[in-house]
PDB file of C-alpha atoms in Angstrom:
ATOM      1  CA  UNK A 863      98.283-174.693 -36.000  1.00 78.00           C
ATOM      2  CA  UNK A 864      95.352-172.711 -34.637  1.00 83.00           C
ATOM      3  CA  UNK A 865      95.043-169.010 -33.897  1.00 88.00           C
ATOM      4  CA  UNK A 866      94.306-168.258 -30.228  1.00 89.00           C
ATOM      5  CA  UNK A 867      91.260-166.060 -29.615  1.00 88.00           C
ATOM      6  CA  UNK A 868      90.870-164.404 -26.220  1.00 87.00           C
ATOM      7  CA  UNK A 869      87.177-163.868 -25.472  1.00 85.00           C
ATOM      8  CA  UNK A 870      86.149-161.398 -22.763  1.00 84.00           C
ATOM      9  CA  UNK A 871      83.605-158.740 -21.835  1.00 80.00           C
ATOM     10  CA  UNK A 872      83.703-155.445 -23.735  1.00 85.00           C
ATOM     11  CA  UNK A 873      85.029-153.738 -20.601  1.00 83.00           C
ATOM     12  CA  UNK A 874      86.849-155.909 -18.073  1.00 84.00           C
ATOM     13  CA  UNK A 875      87.784-154.901 -14.526  1.00 79.00           C
ATOM     14  CA  UNK A 876      90.339-152.180 -13.852  1.00 84.00           C
ATOM     15  CA  UNK A 877      93.104-153.554 -11.625  1.00 80.00           C
ATOM     16  CA  UNK A 878      96.233-152.078 -10.105  1.00 77.00           C
ATOM     17  CA  UNK A 879      99.464-153.934 -10.838  1.00 71.00           C
ATOM     18  CA  UNK A 880     102.916-153.635  -9.298  1.00 68.00           C
ATOM     19  CA  UNK A 881     105.145-151.150 -11.073  1.00 68.00           C
ATOM     20  CA  UNK A 882     102.260-149.497 -12.927  1.00 70.00           C
ATOM     21  CA  UNK A 883     100.985-146.041 -12.004  1.00 75.00           C
ATOM     22  CA  UNK A 884      97.606-146.415 -13.666  1.00 85.00           C
ATOM     23  CA  UNK A 885      95.161-149.319 -13.308  1.00 88.00           C
ATOM     24  CA  UNK A 886      94.918-151.658 -16.308  1.00 88.00           C
ATOM     25  CA  UNK A 887      92.079-153.657 -17.762  1.00 89.00           C
ATOM     26  CA  UNK A 888      92.129-157.324 -16.775  1.00 86.00           C
ATOM     27  CA  UNK A 889      92.060-158.293 -20.470  1.00 88.00           C
ATOM     28  CA  UNK A 890      95.216-156.219 -21.100  1.00 89.00           C
ATOM     29  CA  UNK A 891      96.952-157.732 -18.070  1.00 88.00           C
ATOM     30  CA  UNK A 892      96.219-161.233 -19.362  1.00 87.00           C
ATOM     31  CA  UNK A 893      97.627-160.377 -22.796  1.00 89.00           C
ATOM     32  CA  UNK A 894     100.770-158.793 -21.308  1.00 88.00           C
ATOM     33  CA  UNK A 895     101.449-161.459 -18.680  1.00 87.00           C
ATOM     34  CA  UNK A 896     100.430-164.490 -20.785  1.00 88.00           C
ATOM     35  CA  UNK A 897     101.901-164.108 -24.295  1.00 88.00           C
ATOM     36  CA  UNK A 898     100.421-167.493 -25.216  1.00 89.00           C
ATOM     37  CA  UNK A 899      96.997-165.773 -25.052  1.00 88.00           C
ATOM     38  CA  UNK A 900      98.071-162.457 -26.578  1.00 85.00           C
ATOM     39  CA  UNK A 901      97.714-160.933 -30.029  1.00 85.00           C
ATOM     40  CA  UNK A 902      99.093-163.218 -32.735  1.00 88.00           C
ATOM     41  CA  UNK A 903      99.404-166.231 -30.402  1.00 90.00           C
ATOM     42  CA  UNK A 904      98.959-169.684 -31.921  1.00 90.00           C
ATOM     43  CA  UNK A 905      98.408-173.192 -30.587  1.00 85.00           C
ATOM     44  CA  UNK A 906      99.911-176.334 -32.098  1.00 84.00           C
ATOM     45  CA  UNK A 907      98.718-179.752 -30.993  1.00 79.00           C
ATOM     46  CA  UNK A 908     101.309-182.373 -30.146  1.00 81.00           C
ATOM     47  CA  UNK A 909     101.514-184.934 -32.973  1.00 83.00           C
ATOM     48  CA  UNK A 910     101.398-187.647 -30.306  1.00 80.00           C
ATOM     49  CA  UNK A 911      98.021-186.521 -28.906  1.00 79.00           C
ATOM     50  CA  UNK A 912      96.104-184.919 -31.795  1.00 77.00           C
ATOM     51  CA  UNK A 913      92.569-183.898 -30.909  1.00 75.00           C
ATOM     52  CA  UNK A 914      90.430-183.939 -27.793  1.00 73.00           C
ATOM     53  CA  UNK A 915      89.873-187.695 -27.677  1.00 73.00           C
ATOM     54  CA  UNK A 916      93.604-188.505 -27.780  1.00 77.00           C
ATOM     55  CA  UNK A 917      94.283-185.884 -25.110  1.00 75.00           C
ATOM     56  CA  UNK A 918      91.576-187.385 -22.885  1.00 70.00           C
ATOM     57  CA  UNK A 919      93.085-190.877 -23.266  1.00 72.00           C
ATOM     58  CA  UNK A 920      96.531-189.448 -22.484  1.00 72.00           C
ATOM     59  CA  UNK A 921      95.200-187.882 -19.267  1.00 68.00           C
ATOM     60  CA  UNK A 922      93.427-191.151 -18.410  1.00 66.00           C
ATOM     61  CA  UNK A 923      96.638-193.166 -18.776  1.00 70.00           C
ATOM     62  CA  UNK A 924      98.515-190.481 -16.885  1.00 65.00           C
ATOM     63  CA  UNK A 925      96.136-191.022 -13.961  1.00 61.00           C
ATOM     64  CA  UNK A 926      97.488-194.536 -13.368  1.00 66.00           C
ATOM     65  CA  UNK A 927     101.097-193.404 -13.572  1.00 66.00           C
ATOM     66  CA  UNK A 928     100.485-190.612 -11.072  1.00 61.00           C
ATOM     67  CA  UNK A 929      98.346-192.866  -8.870  1.00 62.00           C
ATOM     68  CA  UNK A 930     101.199-195.384  -8.575  1.00 65.00           C
ATOM     69  CA  UNK A 931     103.599-192.514  -7.886  1.00 62.00           C
ATOM     70  CA  UNK A 932     101.282-191.144  -5.190  1.00 59.00           C
ATOM     71  CA  UNK A 933     101.300-194.493  -3.363  1.00 60.00           C
ATOM     72  CA  UNK A 934     105.091-194.476  -3.246  1.00 56.00           C
ATOM     73  CA  UNK A 935     105.473-190.766  -2.547  1.00 52.00           C
ATOM     74  CA  UNK A 936     102.399-189.363  -0.789  1.00 55.00           C
ATOM     75  CA  UNK A 937     102.143-185.606  -1.215  1.00 75.00           C
ATOM     76  CA  UNK A 938      98.859-184.910   0.471  1.00 86.00           C
ATOM     77  CA  UNK A 939      97.638-185.099   4.053  1.00 91.00           C
ATOM     78  CA  UNK A 940      93.993-186.124   4.315  1.00 93.00           C
ATOM     79  CA  UNK A 941      91.473-184.307   6.464  1.00 96.00           C
ATOM     80  CA  UNK A 942      87.916-185.590   6.877  1.00 96.00           C
ATOM     81  CA  UNK A 943      85.759-182.482   7.026  1.00 97.00           C
ATOM     82  CA  UNK A 944      82.388-182.762   8.733  1.00 97.00           C
ATOM     83  CA  UNK A 945      79.534-180.792   7.185  1.00 97.00           C
ATOM     84  CA  UNK A 946      76.664-179.145   9.039  1.00 97.00           C
ATOM     85  CA  UNK A 947      74.177-181.894   8.051  1.00 96.00           C
ATOM     86  CA  UNK A 948      76.436-184.686   9.327  1.00 96.00           C
ATOM     87  CA  UNK A 949      77.910-185.467   5.931  1.00 96.00           C
ATOM     88  CA  UNK A 950      81.653-185.610   5.306  1.00 96.00           C
ATOM     89  CA  UNK A 951      84.027-184.757   2.479  1.00 96.00           C
ATOM     90  CA  UNK A 952      87.662-185.754   2.038  1.00 96.00           C
ATOM     91  CA  UNK A 953      90.121-182.849   1.867  1.00 96.00           C
ATOM     92  CA  UNK A 954      93.658-183.549   0.635  1.00 94.00           C
ATOM     93  CA  UNK A 955      96.143-180.932   1.822  1.00 94.00           C
ATOM     94  CA  UNK A 956      99.621-179.995   0.669  1.00 90.00           C
ATOM     95  CA  UNK A 957     100.758-177.237   3.018  1.00 88.00           C
ATOM     96  CA  UNK A 958     103.613-174.925   2.116  1.00 84.00           C
ATOM     97  CA  UNK A 959     105.989-173.347   4.605  1.00 85.00           C
ATOM     98  CA  UNK A 960     104.452-170.552   6.654  1.00 86.00           C
ATOM     99  CA  UNK A 961     101.067-171.865   5.489  1.00 90.00           C
ATOM    100  CA  UNK A 962      99.087-169.646   7.865  1.00 91.00           C
ATOM    101  CA  UNK A 963      99.817-166.622   5.676  1.00 91.00           C
ATOM    102  CA  UNK A 964     100.521-168.015   2.199  1.00 94.00           C
ATOM    103  CA  UNK A 965      97.851-168.383  -0.537  1.00 96.00           C
ATOM    104  CA  UNK A 966      95.720-171.530  -0.738  1.00 97.00           C
ATOM    105  CA  UNK A 967      94.541-172.950  -4.064  1.00 97.00           C
ATOM    106  CA  UNK A 968      91.380-175.040  -3.682  1.00 97.00           C
ATOM    107  CA  UNK A 969      90.885-177.574  -6.481  1.00 97.00           C
ATOM    108  CA  UNK A 970      87.639-179.165  -7.691  1.00 96.00           C
ATOM    109  CA  UNK A 971      88.232-181.895 -10.270  1.00 91.00           C
ATOM    110  CA  UNK A 972      85.919-183.736 -12.675  1.00 85.00           C
ATOM    111  CA  UNK A 973      83.143-186.162 -11.779  1.00 81.00           C
ATOM    112  CA  UNK A 974      85.558-189.097 -11.401  1.00 74.00           C
ATOM    113  CA  UNK A 975      88.457-186.959 -10.224  1.00 78.00           C
ATOM    114  CA  UNK A 976      90.681-187.263  -7.156  1.00 83.00           C
ATOM    115  CA  UNK A 977      93.929-185.768  -5.911  1.00 84.00           C
ATOM    116  CA  UNK A 978      95.720-188.546  -7.846  1.00 79.00           C
ATOM    117  CA  UNK A 979      94.560-187.217 -11.210  1.00 79.00           C
ATOM    118  CA  UNK A 980      97.210-186.408 -13.776  1.00 76.00           C
ATOM    119  CA  UNK A 981      96.137-182.799 -14.309  1.00 80.00           C
ATOM    120  CA  UNK A 982      95.701-182.160 -10.567  1.00 85.00           C
ATOM    121  CA  UNK A 983      99.221-183.431  -9.863  1.00 82.00           C
ATOM    122  CA  UNK A 984     100.713-181.365 -12.675  1.00 81.00           C
ATOM    123  CA  UNK A 985      99.083-178.215 -11.299  1.00 87.00           C
ATOM    124  CA  UNK A 986     100.126-179.185  -7.785  1.00 84.00           C
ATOM    125  CA  UNK A 987     103.793-179.252  -8.827  1.00 82.00           C
ATOM    126  CA  UNK A 988     103.623-175.687 -10.115  1.00 88.00           C
ATOM    127  CA  UNK A 989     101.815-174.340  -7.063  1.00 92.00           C
ATOM    128  CA  UNK A 990     104.337-175.950  -4.718  1.00 85.00           C
ATOM    129  CA  UNK A 991     107.154-174.204  -6.572  1.00 87.00           C
ATOM    130  CA  UNK A 992     105.321-170.917  -5.955  1.00 92.00           C
ATOM    131  CA  UNK A 993     105.012-171.723  -2.225  1.00 93.00           C
ATOM    132  CA  UNK A 994     101.213-171.957  -2.414  1.00 95.00           C
ATOM    133  CA  UNK A 995      99.288-174.453  -0.322  1.00 95.00           C
ATOM    134  CA  UNK A 996      97.026-176.808  -2.277  1.00 95.00           C
ATOM    135  CA  UNK A 997      93.685-178.237  -1.131  1.00 96.00           C
ATOM    136  CA  UNK A 998      91.837-180.816  -3.244  1.00 95.00           C
ATOM    137  CA  UNK A 999      88.148-180.892  -2.262  1.00 96.00           C
ATOM    138  CA  UNK A1000      86.471-184.205  -3.100  1.00 96.00           C
ATOM    139  CA  UNK A1001      82.734-184.675  -3.512  1.00 94.00           C
ATOM    140  CA  UNK A1002      80.769-186.642  -0.915  1.00 93.00           C
ATOM    141  CA  UNK A1003      81.437-190.362  -1.156  1.00 91.00           C
ATOM    142  CA  UNK A1004      84.363-189.827  -3.545  1.00 90.00           C
ATOM    143  CA  UNK A1005      88.136-189.938  -3.301  1.00 89.00           C
ATOM    144  CA  UNK A1006      88.054-193.054  -1.141  1.00 88.00           C
ATOM    145  CA  UNK A1007      85.615-191.630   1.421  1.00 91.00           C
ATOM    146  CA  UNK A1008      82.200-193.036   2.354  1.00 93.00           C
ATOM    147  CA  UNK A1009      78.852-191.314   2.710  1.00 96.00           C
ATOM    148  CA  UNK A1010      77.825-190.645   6.304  1.00 96.00           C
ATOM    149  CA  UNK A1011      74.340-189.399   5.367  1.00 97.00           C
ATOM    150  CA  UNK A1012      71.868-190.477   2.647  1.00 96.00           C
ATOM    151  CA  UNK A1013      72.768-187.430   0.546  1.00 96.00           C
ATOM    152  CA  UNK A1014      75.372-188.014  -2.201  1.00 95.00           C
ATOM    153  CA  UNK A1015      76.640-185.303  -4.557  1.00 94.00           C
ATOM    154  CA  UNK A1016      75.263-183.921  -7.788  1.00 95.00           C
ATOM    155  CA  UNK A1017      76.584-181.788 -10.637  1.00 94.00           C
ATOM    156  CA  UNK A1018      75.443-178.441  -9.191  1.00 96.00           C
ATOM    157  CA  UNK A1019      75.791-178.976  -5.448  1.00 97.00           C
ATOM    158  CA  UNK A1020      77.630-175.912  -4.130  1.00 98.00           C
ATOM    159  CA  UNK A1021      76.730-176.097  -0.432  1.00 97.00           C
ATOM    160  CA  UNK A1022      79.573-178.458   0.503  1.00 97.00           C
ATOM    161  CA  UNK A1023      82.248-176.359  -1.208  1.00 98.00           C
ATOM    162  CA  UNK A1024      80.751-173.256   0.398  1.00 98.00           C
ATOM    163  CA  UNK A1025      81.074-174.789   3.877  1.00 98.00           C
ATOM    164  CA  UNK A1026      84.713-175.725   3.220  1.00 98.00           C
ATOM    165  CA  UNK A1027      85.560-172.204   2.005  1.00 98.00           C
ATOM    166  CA  UNK A1028      83.777-170.557   4.935  1.00 98.00           C
ATOM    167  CA  UNK A1029      85.667-172.793   7.350  1.00 98.00           C
ATOM    168  CA  UNK A1030      88.998-171.911   5.714  1.00 97.00           C
ATOM    169  CA  UNK A1031      88.150-168.231   6.021  1.00 97.00           C
ATOM    170  CA  UNK A1032      87.730-168.709   9.792  1.00 97.00           C
ATOM    171  CA  UNK A1033      90.668-171.059  10.373  1.00 96.00           C
ATOM    172  CA  UNK A1034      93.202-169.278   8.173  1.00 96.00           C
ATOM    173  CA  UNK A1035      91.992-165.666   7.879  1.00 96.00           C
ATOM    174  CA  UNK A1036      95.329-164.352   6.580  1.00 96.00           C
ATOM    175  CA  UNK A1037      95.512-166.752   3.618  1.00 97.00           C
ATOM    176  CA  UNK A1038      94.225-165.509   0.254  1.00 97.00           C
ATOM    177  CA  UNK A1039      91.939-168.158  -1.275  1.00 98.00           C
ATOM    178  CA  UNK A1040      91.951-169.108  -4.949  1.00 98.00           C
ATOM    179  CA  UNK A1041      89.898-171.632  -6.912  1.00 98.00           C
ATOM    180  CA  UNK A1042      90.915-173.972  -9.734  1.00 98.00           C
ATOM    181  CA  UNK A1043      88.389-176.361 -11.255  1.00 97.00           C
ATOM    182  CA  UNK A1044      87.911-178.785 -14.124  1.00 94.00           C
ATOM    183  CA  UNK A1045      84.863-180.183 -15.940  1.00 92.00           C
ATOM    184  CA  UNK A1046      82.078-180.989 -13.449  1.00 94.00           C
ATOM    185  CA  UNK A1047      84.076-179.216 -10.740  1.00 95.00           C
ATOM    186  CA  UNK A1048      84.234-176.183 -13.050  1.00 96.00           C
ATOM    187  CA  UNK A1049      80.449-176.078 -13.231  1.00 97.00           C
ATOM    188  CA  UNK A1050      80.190-176.268  -9.435  1.00 97.00           C
ATOM    189  CA  UNK A1051      82.832-173.597  -8.831  1.00 98.00           C
ATOM    190  CA  UNK A1052      81.448-171.183 -11.432  1.00 97.00           C
ATOM    191  CA  UNK A1053      77.956-171.611 -10.000  1.00 98.00           C
ATOM    192  CA  UNK A1054      79.274-171.042  -6.460  1.00 98.00           C
ATOM    193  CA  UNK A1055      81.148-167.873  -7.473  1.00 98.00           C
ATOM    194  CA  UNK A1056      78.038-166.555  -9.222  1.00 97.00           C
ATOM    195  CA  UNK A1057      75.805-167.382  -6.253  1.00 98.00           C
ATOM    196  CA  UNK A1058      78.171-165.553  -3.906  1.00 98.00           C
ATOM    197  CA  UNK A1059      78.443-162.538  -6.239  1.00 96.00           C
ATOM    198  CA  UNK A1060      79.907-159.563  -4.290  1.00 95.00           C
ATOM    199  CA  UNK A1061      80.295-161.714  -1.171  1.00 97.00           C
ATOM    200  CA  UNK A1062      82.619-164.273  -2.794  1.00 98.00           C
ATOM    201  CA  UNK A1063      85.608-164.920  -0.496  1.00 98.00           C
ATOM    202  CA  UNK A1064      87.812-166.170  -3.354  1.00 98.00           C
ATOM    203  CA  UNK A1065      90.377-163.734  -4.744  1.00 96.00           C
ATOM    204  CA  UNK A1066      90.082-165.322  -8.201  1.00 95.00           C
ATOM    205  CA  UNK A1067      88.923-168.508  -9.880  1.00 96.00           C
ATOM    206  CA  UNK A1068      90.136-170.535 -12.868  1.00 96.00           C
ATOM    207  CA  UNK A1069      87.361-172.494 -14.586  1.00 96.00           C
ATOM    208  CA  UNK A1070      88.536-175.140 -17.094  1.00 93.00           C
ATOM    209  CA  UNK A1071      86.189-177.086 -19.379  1.00 90.00           C
ATOM    210  CA  UNK A1072      82.943-175.862 -17.835  1.00 94.00           C
ATOM    211  CA  UNK A1073      79.801-177.640 -19.199  1.00 92.00           C
ATOM    212  CA  UNK A1074      77.656-174.518 -18.444  1.00 93.00           C
ATOM    213  CA  UNK A1075      74.386-176.228 -19.466  1.00 96.00           C
ATOM    214  CA  UNK A1076      74.246-179.615 -17.770  1.00 96.00           C
ATOM    215  CA  UNK A1077      71.061-180.807 -19.465  1.00 96.00           C
ATOM    216  CA  UNK A1078      72.401-180.161 -22.978  1.00 94.00           C
ATOM    217  CA  UNK A1079      75.749-181.779 -22.165  1.00 93.00           C
ATOM    218  CA  UNK A1080      74.211-184.940 -20.692  1.00 94.00           C
ATOM    219  CA  UNK A1081      71.747-185.221 -23.574  1.00 92.00           C
ATOM    220  CA  UNK A1082      74.655-184.887 -25.985  1.00 89.00           C
ATOM    221  CA  UNK A1083      76.666-187.626 -24.274  1.00 86.00           C
ATOM    222  CA  UNK A1084      73.671-189.937 -23.957  1.00 87.00           C
ATOM    223  CA  UNK A1085      72.449-189.603 -27.540  1.00 77.00           C
ATOM    224  CA  UNK A1086      75.606-190.177 -29.580  1.00 60.00           C
ATOM    225  CA  UNK A1087      75.408-193.967 -29.956  1.00 64.00           C
ATOM    226  CA  UNK A1088      78.047-194.210 -32.690  1.00 61.00           C
ATOM    227  CA  UNK A1089      80.296-191.457 -31.387  1.00 69.00           C
ATOM    228  CA  UNK A1090      83.444-191.641 -29.276  1.00 70.00           C
ATOM    229  CA  UNK A1091      81.580-189.404 -26.840  1.00 72.00           C
ATOM    230  CA  UNK A1092      79.602-192.502 -25.851  1.00 78.00           C
ATOM    231  CA  UNK A1093      82.781-193.839 -24.240  1.00 80.00           C
ATOM    232  CA  UNK A1094      82.728-190.914 -21.820  1.00 80.00           C
ATOM    233  CA  UNK A1095      79.039-191.495 -21.153  1.00 86.00           C
ATOM    234  CA  UNK A1096      79.663-195.137 -20.285  1.00 87.00           C
ATOM    235  CA  UNK A1097      82.680-194.309 -18.112  1.00 86.00           C
ATOM    236  CA  UNK A1098      80.781-191.653 -16.122  1.00 90.00           C
ATOM    237  CA  UNK A1099      77.732-193.907 -15.776  1.00 93.00           C
ATOM    238  CA  UNK A1100      79.873-196.773 -14.484  1.00 94.00           C
ATOM    239  CA  UNK A1101      81.471-194.426 -11.953  1.00 92.00           C
ATOM    240  CA  UNK A1102      78.040-193.271 -10.745  1.00 94.00           C
ATOM    241  CA  UNK A1103      76.816-196.853 -10.409  1.00 95.00           C
ATOM    242  CA  UNK A1104      79.962-197.860  -8.527  1.00 94.00           C
ATOM    243  CA  UNK A1105      79.598-194.883  -6.169  1.00 93.00           C
ATOM    244  CA  UNK A1106      75.961-195.890  -5.560  1.00 95.00           C
ATOM    245  CA  UNK A1107      76.858-199.519  -4.846  1.00 95.00           C
ATOM    246  CA  UNK A1108      79.670-198.538  -2.468  1.00 94.00           C
ATOM    247  CA  UNK A1109      77.319-196.225  -0.545  1.00 95.00           C
ATOM    248  CA  UNK A1110      74.112-198.194  -1.072  1.00 95.00           C
ATOM    249  CA  UNK A1111      73.191-198.642   2.581  1.00 95.00           C
ATOM    250  CA  UNK A1112      73.559-194.928   3.339  1.00 96.00           C
ATOM    251  CA  UNK A1113      71.637-193.738   0.248  1.00 97.00           C
ATOM    252  CA  UNK A1114      68.756-196.146   0.830  1.00 96.00           C
ATOM    253  CA  UNK A1115      68.155-194.439   4.181  1.00 96.00           C
ATOM    254  CA  UNK A1116      66.785-191.422   2.280  1.00 96.00           C
ATOM    255  CA  UNK A1117      63.012-190.917   2.819  1.00 95.00           C
ATOM    256  CA  UNK A1118      62.159-191.759  -0.815  1.00 95.00           C
ATOM    257  CA  UNK A1119      61.373-194.935  -2.743  1.00 95.00           C
ATOM    258  CA  UNK A1120      64.045-196.329  -5.051  1.00 96.00           C
ATOM    259  CA  UNK A1121      63.776-199.022  -7.693  1.00 96.00           C
ATOM    260  CA  UNK A1122      67.187-200.660  -7.374  1.00 96.00           C
ATOM    261  CA  UNK A1123      66.602-202.787 -10.451  1.00 96.00           C
ATOM    262  CA  UNK A1124      66.079-199.672 -12.583  1.00 96.00           C
ATOM    263  CA  UNK A1125      69.137-197.998 -11.068  1.00 97.00           C
ATOM    264  CA  UNK A1126      71.251-201.046 -11.893  1.00 96.00           C
ATOM    265  CA  UNK A1127      69.872-201.302 -15.433  1.00 96.00           C
ATOM    266  CA  UNK A1128      70.270-197.598 -16.274  1.00 95.00           C
ATOM    267  CA  UNK A1129      71.921-197.353 -19.673  1.00 93.00           C
ATOM    268  CA  UNK A1130      72.481-193.575 -19.702  1.00 94.00           C
ATOM    269  CA  UNK A1131      73.430-190.851 -17.241  1.00 95.00           C
ATOM    270  CA  UNK A1132      69.977-189.339 -17.680  1.00 96.00           C
ATOM    271  CA  UNK A1133      68.270-192.594 -16.675  1.00 96.00           C
ATOM    272  CA  UNK A1134      70.492-192.933 -13.594  1.00 97.00           C
ATOM    273  CA  UNK A1135      69.778-189.318 -12.616  1.00 97.00           C
ATOM    274  CA  UNK A1136      66.049-189.933 -13.032  1.00 97.00           C
ATOM    275  CA  UNK A1137      66.027-193.125 -10.954  1.00 97.00           C
ATOM    276  CA  UNK A1138      68.385-192.092  -8.150  1.00 97.00           C
ATOM    277  CA  UNK A1139      69.928-188.609  -7.900  1.00 97.00           C
ATOM    278  CA  UNK A1140      66.893-186.409  -8.550  1.00 97.00           C
ATOM    279  CA  UNK A1141      64.839-188.415  -6.003  1.00 97.00           C
ATOM    280  CA  UNK A1142      67.366-187.916  -3.193  1.00 97.00           C
ATOM    281  CA  UNK A1143      67.383-184.151  -3.779  1.00 97.00           C
ATOM    282  CA  UNK A1144      63.628-183.794  -4.239  1.00 96.00           C
ATOM    283  CA  UNK A1145      63.526-182.746  -7.898  1.00 97.00           C
ATOM    284  CA  UNK A1146      60.484-183.615 -10.016  1.00 97.00           C
ATOM    285  CA  UNK A1147      62.631-184.864 -12.909  1.00 97.00           C
ATOM    286  CA  UNK A1148      66.219-185.365 -14.049  1.00 97.00           C
ATOM    287  CA  UNK A1149      65.867-182.370 -16.381  1.00 97.00           C
ATOM    288  CA  UNK A1150      64.707-180.219 -13.468  1.00 98.00           C
ATOM    289  CA  UNK A1151      67.823-181.149 -11.483  1.00 98.00           C
ATOM    290  CA  UNK A1152      70.194-180.605 -14.415  1.00 97.00           C
ATOM    291  CA  UNK A1153      68.667-177.251 -15.358  1.00 97.00           C
ATOM    292  CA  UNK A1154      68.864-176.101 -11.749  1.00 97.00           C
ATOM    293  CA  UNK A1155      72.478-177.293 -11.510  1.00 97.00           C
ATOM    294  CA  UNK A1156      73.824-175.415 -14.518  1.00 97.00           C
ATOM    295  CA  UNK A1157      76.277-172.575 -13.932  1.00 96.00           C
ATOM    296  CA  UNK A1158      75.347-170.700 -17.121  1.00 94.00           C
ATOM    297  CA  UNK A1159      72.583-168.558 -15.545  1.00 95.00           C
ATOM    298  CA  UNK A1160      74.989-167.441 -12.779  1.00 96.00           C
ATOM    299  CA  UNK A1161      77.785-166.102 -14.982  1.00 92.00           C
ATOM    300  CA  UNK A1162      76.404-162.546 -15.026  1.00 90.00           C
ATOM    301  CA  UNK A1163      76.634-162.463 -11.223  1.00 94.00           C
ATOM    302  CA  UNK A1164      80.364-163.273 -11.050  1.00 93.00           C
ATOM    303  CA  UNK A1165      82.312-160.353  -9.547  1.00 91.00           C
ATOM    304  CA  UNK A1166      85.864-161.726  -9.228  1.00 91.00           C
ATOM    305  CA  UNK A1167      88.501-162.367 -11.927  1.00 87.00           C
TER     306      UNK A1167
END
């Protein structure tokens, strides 16, 4: 059993709540409305999934169960959204009744994530009960879509999500927009919210498992040869290589020189980033790209809950 510790700024935002005459601090609202995060709250791990590694494996196995379920009972309607540079991203919609006025939750998942993911589907179920529309935003070339330009995605690319949000603001101006993100998607969403600062069109954002410092995280995954973390490194690297191979013809149209042999033989995420991703986006090194992609430096600019 572990004691829950709620970490927040010394003075959080003052917000008005229904039934209350005076505004309350956001930190107090969270404690009052979420007892599981309040004073004296504790967390007990399930004996069946003790620790982070077991929980990750559980979510991984859950993916296949939910993927099979999604084939039998589709819950999303796919939209192919065209970006200003000619690229495309796959948007998976679940519209509630009266969807032109109800809230929309936009979801960014992890690097290998799709709308079939276990945790995405679990969240989806709760939002549907609340009569919220759900929109899963996939990265370029992911979620079963193909690249239509040489540019793939990277861990700090916020421009595509920004275009989707701006389009939603125009198409459905009466719908409040919320963000929910996990892992790599959490880094992208936090960075986007910080970049937008006072102009952010989201009402609020939930950031789960944010890496914050992409260079340190990738170095950590790459360097632990005898650690279980290496399993994640290998899985992510294999996903990146598969995405490259599936979109090889499009990526090779980029005006840069690639060494395909080195891309194929990359043994770490850092090596793959050095040989492929940083070249497409014009960075001088993999470290330069990862440092520039990190959401940590943008946290002070966030102005929404």
